Amino acid sequence: MKAKKVRIMETVLRDGHQSILATRMRTSQMLPVLEKLDAVGYEALECWGGATFDSCLRFLDEDPWQRLRTLKAHLKNTPLQMLLRGQNLLGYKHYADDVVEAFVKKAKENGIDRIRIFDALNDPRNMEAAIKAGKKAGVHVQGTMVYTISPVHTNQMFVDVAKELKEMGMDSLCIKDMSGLLAPYDAVSLIQDLKKALGEDMMIDLHSHFTCGLASATYLKAVEAGVDVIDTALSPFGHATSQPATESIVEMFRGTEYDTGLDLAALRELAEYFRGVRKEIADEFGITPAHEVLPEVRHYQIPGGMLSNTQNQLREMGMADKFFDVMNEMPKVRAELGYPPLVTPTSQIVGTMAMMNVNFMANGMERYTMTPSEVKDLVRGKYGRLPAPISEDIRKKIIGDEEPITCRPADLIQPELEMYRQKLGELGYQNFTDEDVLSYAMFPEVALQFFEKHSKQVILKEIDLPRE
């Protein structure tokens, strides 16, 4: 295979601080170095999507749309990339197609150049509307498959998903390894199979997390196997549960046929700045930055953040001594529910059910004695097509004699954009923008609190104006 320069997609403005410090970086903390980031020569800068939208409104008192416009004003040379959860957009439920189209259109208008579209179940039907909307809006559409390990997740299954996404019109493919499960030699065979099926010209971007300690070695073998782009985060927001550190990866390929061509001195200067930002965020919010490598994640096959969240939840429930029981229950529940990849929202669904089952058994009851509505909806097919069939016994325990749906889940949702617009009007809001309507659709309660606070601020400012 002909060697080629590997390209770097930088995540410090999105996944880096989401993984290390709970998505708490402010726009004001990004501003001083945006021009320097823009000058590096990255393939793209991931800066929006994921949890950033929610965090802006909920914790940082920022309008996420204004953040995007500000970033675009300073980042003139490097494509801006976002992460989108397919039919879920940035929320936790499926939205109607008209909301999907409007959101993608506004993302483009406010500054997004590339949209990475994924679905928690790797169901291409849940990505179709967003892909169409992206093509219509004129953004680079990156179809995405989430990587996981199970008896049914074979290279052939991943290739089949990728081929469907190519038929839908994706411009490039991302392998999203959200838990850092992809091992180096598995990456070689997967990338070779994908290149063979999609053609050498199809750009493949590998996104992994350092959680299990494998990602740097996986990147090395992936590049040798022909991957085009790899995702990294500047070192203060790299490693641990984030991506491998940008400087380390650039150093790894320096002087080889895959040399990134990026300036290490410029990267070190940026890293020094973000080291200060990391301390500011940790001090302000009282958050301890993620720092551990967790090889056991590959055994339990759950995201790293889920380990700590589960420990905290069990402590609050007075079940701290049941941690390993829950850890062992999770793979069982996952298998019984059709081996869903564990990423938002399926990781939360499986984790909650595992905790409930352990609690039931501790109290002499049967597993699945009660099931949350999200588990029922997963079994009903409302989240999409599961990778493996669910046994008749488990299905009956959870939804009785109900027949699961087989259509695309969003086909059952009536257009709803106008409904969100009307609701805002009924609540007494005026002069709201299309972006405000979409913020409300994503996170109604949080958005209303944000709107209320800022409408009051406007009134106060008007009152304080000096009279002539």
Coordinates of C-alpha atoms in Angstrom, one line a residue:
M1 CA 0.0 0.0 0.0
K2 CA 1.2 3.5 -0.9
A3 CA 2.2 5.4 2.2
K4 CA 0.5 8.8 2.8
K5 CA 0.7 11.6 5.2
V6 CA -1.8 11.0 8.1
R7 CA -4.2 13.8 8.9
I8 CA -5.2 14.9 12.4
M9 CA -8.7 15.9 13.5
E10 CA -8.4 17.9 16.8
T11 CA -11.0 17.4 19.6
V12 CA -9.8 19.9 22.3
L13 CA -12.8 22.2 21.8
R14 CA -15.3 19.4 22.1
D15 CA -14.6 15.7 23.0
G16 CA -11.3 16.6 24.8
H17 CA -13.0 18.7 27.5
Q18 CA -16.1 16.6 27.5
S19 CA -14.1 13.5 28.3
I20 CA -11.7 15.0 30.8
L21 CA -13.7 17.8 32.5
A22 CA -17.4 17.2 31.9
T23 CA -17.8 19.7 29.0
R24 CA -17.1 22.8 31.1
M25 CA -14.8 24.8 28.8
R26 CA -16.2 28.3 28.2
T27 CA -16.1 30.1 24.8
S28 CA -14.0 32.8 26.6
Q29 CA -11.4 30.2 27.4
M30 CA -11.2 29.2 23.7
L31 CA -11.0 32.7 22.3
P32 CA -7.3 33.6 23.1
V33 CA -5.9 30.8 20.9
L34 CA -8.4 30.3 18.1
E35 CA -6.2 31.9 15.5
K36 CA -3.3 29.8 16.6
L37 CA -5.4 26.6 16.4
D38 CA -6.5 27.7 13.0
A39 CA -2.9 28.0 11.8
V40 CA -1.9 24.5 12.8
G41 CA -3.1 22.8 9.7
Y42 CA -5.6 20.3 11.2
E43 CA -7.9 18.3 9.0
A44 CA -10.8 19.7 11.0
L45 CA -11.6 21.1 14.5
E46 CA -14.3 19.3 16.4
C47 CA -16.0 22.1 18.4
W48 CA -19.8 21.5 18.7
G49 CA -22.3 18.8 19.3
G50 CA -22.2 15.9 21.7
A51 CA -22.8 17.3 25.2
T52 CA -21.6 20.9 24.4
F53 CA -25.1 22.2 23.5
D54 CA -26.6 21.0 26.8
S55 CA -23.6 22.1 28.9
C56 CA -23.7 25.6 27.4
L57 CA -27.3 26.1 28.4
R58 CA -27.3 24.2 31.7
F59 CA -23.9 25.0 33.3
L60 CA -22.2 27.8 31.4
D61 CA -25.0 30.3 30.8
E62 CA -24.0 30.5 27.1
D63 CA -26.1 30.3 23.9
P64 CA -24.6 27.3 22.0
W65 CA -25.5 28.9 18.7
Q66 CA -23.6 32.1 19.6
R67 CA -20.6 30.0 20.5
L68 CA -20.6 28.4 17.1
R69 CA -20.9 31.8 15.4
T70 CA -18.0 33.2 17.5
L71 CA -15.8 30.2 16.7
K72 CA -16.5 30.5 13.0
A73 CA -15.6 34.2 13.0
H74 CA -12.1 33.3 14.3
L75 CA -11.5 29.9 12.6
K76 CA -11.4 30.9 8.9
N77 CA -9.2 28.2 7.4
T78 CA -10.0 25.0 9.3
P79 CA -13.3 23.1 8.8
L80 CA -15.5 23.1 11.9
Q81 CA -16.9 19.7 12.8
M82 CA -19.8 18.6 15.0
L83 CA -21.1 15.3 16.4
L84 CA -24.8 14.5 15.8
R85 CA -26.7 11.6 17.2
G86 CA -28.7 10.9 14.0
Q87 CA -32.4 11.1 14.5
N88 CA -31.7 12.1 18.2
L89 CA -29.8 15.2 17.0
L90 CA -28.3 16.4 20.3
G91 CA -31.1 15.2 22.6
Y92 CA -32.1 11.9 24.0
K93 CA -35.2 10.9 21.9
H94 CA -36.0 10.7 18.2
Y95 CA -37.2 13.9 16.5
A96 CA -39.4 14.2 13.5
D97 CA -37.7 14.6 10.1
D98 CA -38.7 18.3 9.9
V99 CA -36.8 19.1 13.1
V100 CA -33.7 17.1 11.8
E101 CA -33.7 19.0 8.6
A102 CA -34.1 22.4 10.3
F103 CA -31.4 21.6 12.8
V104 CA -28.8 20.6 10.2
K105 CA -29.7 23.6 8.1
K106 CA -29.1 26.0 11.0
A107 CA -25.9 24.2 12.0
K108 CA -24.5 24.9 8.6
E109 CA -25.7 28.5 8.5
N110 CA -24.1 29.2 11.9
G111 CA -20.7 27.8 10.9
I112 CA -20.5 24.0 10.8
D113 CA -18.7 22.6 7.8
R114 CA -18.7 18.8 8.7
I115 CA -21.3 16.7 10.5
R116 CA -20.3 13.4 12.0
I117 CA -23.6 11.4 12.2
F118 CA -24.0 8.3 14.3
D119 CA -26.7 6.1 15.8
A120 CA -26.4 4.2 19.0
L121 CA -27.6 1.0 17.4
N122 CA -25.7 1.4 14.1
D123 CA -29.1 1.5 12.4
P124 CA -28.6 3.4 9.1
R125 CA -32.3 4.2 9.0
N126 CA -31.8 6.4 12.1
M127 CA -29.1 8.3 10.2
E128 CA -30.8 8.6 6.8
A129 CA -32.7 11.9 7.5
A130 CA -29.7 13.6 8.9
I131 CA -27.5 12.5 6.0
K132 CA -30.1 13.8 3.5
A133 CA -30.3 17.1 5.4
G134 CA -26.6 17.4 5.4
K135 CA -26.3 16.8 1.7
K136 CA -29.1 19.4 1.1
A137 CA -27.4 21.9 3.3
G138 CA -24.0 21.5 1.6
V139 CA -21.9 20.2 4.5
H140 CA -19.4 17.4 4.4
V141 CA -21.4 14.4 5.7
Q142 CA -19.4 11.8 7.7
G143 CA -21.3 8.6 8.2
T144 CA -20.4 6.9 11.4
M145 CA -20.5 3.4 12.9
V146 CA -20.0 2.9 16.6
Y147 CA -17.4 0.2 17.3
T148 CA -18.1 -2.4 19.9
I149 CA -17.3 -6.0 20.7
S150 CA -19.8 -8.9 20.9
P151 CA -20.4 -12.3 19.2
V152 CA -22.5 -10.6 16.5
H153 CA -20.3 -7.6 15.8
T154 CA -18.1 -9.0 13.1
N155 CA -16.1 -7.1 10.4
Q156 CA -18.8 -8.1 7.9
M157 CA -21.5 -6.5 10.0
F158 CA -19.5 -3.2 10.2
V159 CA -18.8 -3.4 6.4
D160 CA -22.5 -3.9 5.7
V161 CA -23.4 -0.8 7.8
A162 CA -20.7 1.2 6.0
K163 CA -22.0 0.2 2.5
E164 CA -25.5 1.3 3.4
L165 CA -24.2 4.7 4.6
K166 CA -22.2 5.0 1.3
E167 CA -25.4 4.3 -0.6
M168 CA -27.1 7.1 1.4
G169 CA -24.5 9.5 0.2
M170 CA -22.0 9.9 3.0
D171 CA -18.8 11.8 2.0
S172 CA -16.5 9.9 4.4
L173 CA -16.7 7.2 7.1
C174 CA -15.8 7.4 10.8
I175 CA -15.1 4.4 13.0
K176 CA -16.3 5.8 16.4
D177 CA -14.6 3.7 19.1
M178 CA -16.2 5.5 22.1
S179 CA -14.9 3.2 24.7
G180 CA -11.4 2.5 23.3
L181 CA -12.2 -1.2 22.7
L182 CA -10.5 -1.4 19.3
A183 CA -7.3 -3.4 19.5
P184 CA -4.4 -2.7 17.2
Y185 CA -4.5 -5.8 15.0
D186 CA -8.3 -5.8 14.9
A187 CA -8.1 -2.3 13.5
V188 CA -5.8 -3.6 10.7
S189 CA -8.3 -6.2 9.5
L190 CA -11.3 -3.9 9.9
I191 CA -9.7 -1.0 7.9
Q192 CA -8.5 -3.3 5.2
D193 CA -12.0 -4.9 4.8
L194 CA -13.6 -1.4 4.8
K195 CA -11.2 0.0 2.2
K196 CA -11.8 -3.1 0.0
A197 CA -15.6 -2.7 0.3
L198 CA -15.8 1.1 0.0
G199 CA -12.9 1.8 -2.3
E200 CA -9.5 3.3 -1.6
D201 CA -10.8 6.8 -2.2
M202 CA -13.3 6.7 0.6
M203 CA -11.8 8.7 3.5
I204 CA -11.8 6.8 6.8
D205 CA -11.4 8.6 10.1
L206 CA -10.6 6.6 13.2
H207 CA -11.9 8.1 16.5
S208 CA -10.8 6.2 19.6
H209 CA -10.4 6.9 23.4
F210 CA -7.4 6.1 25.5
T211 CA -9.6 4.5 28.1
C212 CA -8.2 1.0 27.8
G213 CA -4.7 2.1 27.1
L214 CA -4.8 0.7 23.5
A215 CA -5.6 3.8 21.4
S216 CA -2.0 5.0 20.5
A217 CA -1.0 1.5 19.4
T218 CA -4.3 1.1 17.5
Y219 CA -3.7 4.4 15.7
L220 CA -0.2 3.3 14.6
K221 CA -1.5 0.0 13.1
A222 CA -4.5 1.8 11.6
V223 CA -2.3 4.3 9.8
E224 CA -0.1 1.5 8.5
A225 CA -3.3 -0.2 7.3
G226 CA -4.4 2.8 5.3
V227 CA -6.6 4.9 7.6
D228 CA -6.7 8.6 6.4
V229 CA -7.5 10.6 9.5
I230 CA -7.1 10.1 13.2
D231 CA -8.6 12.0 16.1
T232 CA -6.4 13.4 18.9
A233 CA -6.7 16.0 21.7
L234 CA -4.0 18.4 22.9
S235 CA -2.3 16.8 25.9
P236 CA -4.0 18.7 28.8
F237 CA -7.3 17.3 27.4
G238 CA -5.9 14.0 26.0
H239 CA -5.3 10.5 27.2
A240 CA -7.3 9.0 30.1
T241 CA -10.9 8.7 28.8
S242 CA -10.2 11.2 26.0
Q243 CA -8.3 10.7 22.7
P244 CA -4.5 10.1 22.5
A245 CA -2.5 13.3 22.9
T246 CA -1.9 15.3 19.7
E247 CA 1.7 16.0 20.4
S248 CA 2.5 12.4 21.1
I249 CA 0.9 11.2 18.0
V250 CA 2.6 13.8 15.8
E251 CA 5.9 12.8 17.5
M252 CA 5.2 9.1 16.8
F253 CA 4.9 9.7 13.0
R254 CA 7.6 12.4 12.7
G255 CA 10.3 11.6 10.2
T256 CA 8.4 8.6 8.8
E257 CA 6.5 8.3 5.5
Y258 CA 3.3 9.1 7.5
D259 CA 4.6 12.4 9.0
T260 CA 1.7 14.7 9.8
G261 CA 3.7 17.8 8.9
L262 CA 2.3 19.6 12.0
D263 CA 4.6 21.9 13.9
L264 CA 5.4 20.5 17.4
A265 CA 6.6 23.8 18.7
A266 CA 3.2 25.3 17.9
L267 CA 1.4 22.4 19.5
R268 CA 3.5 22.7 22.7
E269 CA 2.6 26.4 22.9
L270 CA -1.1 25.5 22.6
A271 CA -0.8 22.7 25.2
E272 CA 0.7 25.1 27.7
Y273 CA -2.2 27.5 27.3
F274 CA -4.8 24.7 27.7
R275 CA -3.0 23.4 30.8
G276 CA -4.0 26.7 32.4
V277 CA -7.5 26.3 31.2
R278 CA -7.7 22.8 32.6
K279 CA -6.7 24.2 36.0
E280 CA -9.2 27.0 35.8
I281 CA -12.1 24.6 35.0
A282 CA -11.1 22.2 37.7
D283 CA -10.9 25.0 40.3
E284 CA -14.2 26.7 39.2
F285 CA -16.4 23.6 39.1
G286 CA -14.6 21.4 41.7
I287 CA -14.1 18.6 39.2
T288 CA -11.1 16.3 39.3
P289 CA -9.9 15.8 35.8
A290 CA -10.2 12.2 34.5
H291 CA -6.7 10.7 34.7
E292 CA -7.0 6.9 34.9
V293 CA -6.5 4.3 32.3
L294 CA -9.1 1.5 32.8
P295 CA -8.1 -1.8 31.0
E296 CA -11.1 -3.5 32.6
V297 CA -13.4 -1.4 30.3
R298 CA -12.6 -3.9 27.5
H299 CA -13.6 -6.8 29.8
Y300 CA -16.9 -5.2 30.9
Q301 CA -17.4 -3.5 27.4
I302 CA -18.8 -0.3 28.9
P303 CA -17.6 3.3 28.5
G304 CA -15.1 4.6 31.1
G305 CA -17.4 7.3 32.4
M306 CA -20.0 4.7 33.1
L307 CA -17.8 3.0 35.6
S308 CA -17.5 6.1 37.8
N309 CA -21.1 7.1 37.3
T310 CA -22.2 3.6 38.4
Q311 CA -20.1 3.7 41.5
N312 CA -21.6 7.0 42.5
Q313 CA -25.2 5.9 41.8
L314 CA -24.7 2.7 43.8
R315 CA -23.2 4.7 46.7
E316 CA -26.2 7.0 46.7
M317 CA -28.5 4.0 46.7
G318 CA -26.7 2.3 49.6
M319 CA -25.5 -0.5 47.3
A320 CA -21.8 0.4 47.1
D321 CA -20.9 -3.3 48.0
K322 CA -22.8 -4.4 44.8
F323 CA -20.5 -2.7 42.3
F324 CA -18.9 -5.9 40.9
D325 CA -22.3 -7.6 40.9
V326 CA -23.6 -4.8 38.7
M327 CA -20.5 -4.9 36.5
N328 CA -21.0 -8.6 35.9
E329 CA -24.7 -8.1 35.3
M330 CA -24.2 -5.5 32.6
P331 CA -22.8 -7.8 29.9
K332 CA -25.7 -10.3 30.6
V333 CA -28.3 -7.6 30.2
R334 CA -26.6 -6.3 27.1
A335 CA -26.6 -9.8 25.5
E336 CA -30.3 -10.4 26.5
L337 CA -31.3 -7.0 24.9
G338 CA -29.7 -7.8 21.6
Y339 CA -26.1 -6.6 22.1
P340 CA -26.6 -2.8 21.6
P341 CA -23.4 -0.9 21.4
L342 CA -23.0 1.1 24.7
V343 CA -23.1 4.8 23.9
T344 CA -25.7 7.4 24.8
P345 CA -28.5 6.5 25.3
T346 CA -28.1 2.7 25.2
S347 CA -25.3 2.7 27.8
Q348 CA -27.7 4.4 30.3
I349 CA -30.5 2.0 29.5
V350 CA -28.5 -1.1 30.0
G351 CA -26.8 0.3 33.1
T352 CA -30.0 1.2 34.8
M353 CA -31.5 -2.3 34.0
A354 CA -28.4 -4.0 35.4
M355 CA -28.6 -2.1 38.7
M356 CA -32.3 -2.8 39.0
N357 CA -31.7 -6.5 38.4
V358 CA -29.0 -6.7 41.0
N359 CA -31.3 -5.0 43.5
F360 CA -34.2 -7.4 42.6
M361 CA -32.0 -10.4 43.2
A362 CA -30.7 -9.0 46.5
N363 CA -34.3 -8.8 47.6
G364 CA -35.2 -12.3 46.5
M365 CA -37.1 -11.2 43.4
E366 CA -36.6 -12.2 39.7
R367 CA -34.6 -10.2 37.3
Y368 CA -36.7 -7.9 35.1
T369 CA -39.4 -7.9 37.8
M370 CA -40.0 -4.3 36.7
T371 CA -38.5 -2.5 33.7
P372 CA -38.2 1.2 32.9
S373 CA -40.0 2.6 29.9
E374 CA -36.7 3.1 28.0
V375 CA -36.0 -0.7 28.3
K376 CA -39.5 -1.4 27.0
D377 CA -39.0 1.0 24.1
L378 CA -35.7 -0.6 23.2
V379 CA -37.3 -4.0 23.0
R380 CA -40.3 -2.5 21.2
G381 CA -37.9 -1.4 18.4
K382 CA -38.5 2.3 19.1
Y383 CA -34.8 3.1 19.2
G384 CA -34.1 1.1 16.0
R385 CA -33.0 -2.3 14.8
L386 CA -31.0 -4.2 17.4
P387 CA -27.9 -6.0 16.3
A388 CA -29.2 -9.4 17.5
P389 CA -32.6 -10.8 18.1
I390 CA -34.1 -10.8 21.6
S391 CA -35.2 -14.2 23.0
E392 CA -39.0 -14.8 23.2
D393 CA -38.6 -15.3 27.0
I394 CA -37.0 -12.0 27.6
R395 CA -39.3 -10.1 25.2
K396 CA -42.4 -11.5 27.0
K397 CA -40.9 -10.5 30.4
I398 CA -40.4 -7.0 29.3
I399 CA -43.3 -6.2 26.9
G400 CA -45.7 -9.2 27.2
D401 CA -47.5 -10.0 24.0
E402 CA -46.8 -6.6 22.3
E403 CA -45.4 -6.9 18.8
P404 CA -42.2 -4.8 18.2
I405 CA -42.2 -2.3 15.4
T406 CA -40.2 -3.1 12.3
C407 CA -40.4 0.3 10.5
R408 CA -38.0 3.2 10.8
P409 CA -38.9 4.6 14.2
A410 CA -39.1 8.2 13.0
D411 CA -41.8 7.2 10.5
L412 CA -44.2 7.1 13.5
I413 CA -43.4 10.7 14.4
Q414 CA -45.6 13.5 12.9
P415 CA -43.9 16.8 11.9
E416 CA -43.3 18.7 15.1
L417 CA -41.2 21.8 14.4
E418 CA -44.3 24.1 14.2
M419 CA -45.5 22.6 17.5
Y420 CA -42.3 23.7 19.3
R421 CA -42.7 27.2 17.8
Q422 CA -46.3 27.4 18.9
K423 CA -45.5 26.3 22.4
L424 CA -42.9 29.0 22.8
G425 CA -45.4 31.6 21.7
E426 CA -48.0 30.2 24.1
L427 CA -45.5 30.6 26.9
G428 CA -45.3 34.3 26.2
Y429 CA -42.0 34.4 24.3
Q430 CA -41.7 36.8 21.4
N431 CA -39.1 37.6 18.8
F432 CA -37.5 34.2 19.3
T433 CA -35.2 32.9 16.5
D434 CA -35.3 29.6 14.6
E435 CA -32.2 28.7 16.7
D436 CA -34.2 29.4 19.9
V437 CA -36.9 27.0 18.7
L438 CA -34.4 24.3 18.1
S439 CA -32.7 24.9 21.5
Y440 CA -36.2 24.5 23.1
A441 CA -36.8 21.3 21.2
M442 CA -33.5 19.8 22.4
F443 CA -33.7 20.7 26.1
P444 CA -37.1 22.3 26.9
E445 CA -36.7 23.0 30.6
V446 CA -33.0 24.1 30.4
A447 CA -33.7 26.3 27.4
L448 CA -36.7 28.0 29.1
Q449 CA -34.5 28.8 32.2
F450 CA -31.9 30.3 29.9
F451 CA -34.5 32.3 27.9
E452 CA -36.1 33.6 31.1
K453 CA -32.8 34.7 32.6
H454 CA -31.7 36.5 29.5
S455 CA -35.1 38.2 28.8
K456 CA -35.0 39.6 32.4
Q457 CA -31.4 40.8 31.8
V458 CA -32.6 42.7 28.7
I459 CA -35.4 44.4 30.6
L460 CA -33.0 45.4 33.4
K461 CA -30.6 46.9 31.0
E462 CA -33.3 48.9 29.4
I463 CA -34.4 50.3 32.8
D464 CA -30.9 51.2 33.7
L465 CA -30.4 53.3 30.5
P466 CA -29.8 57.0 31.4
R467 CA -32.7 59.3 30.4
E468 CA -32.0 62.2 28.1

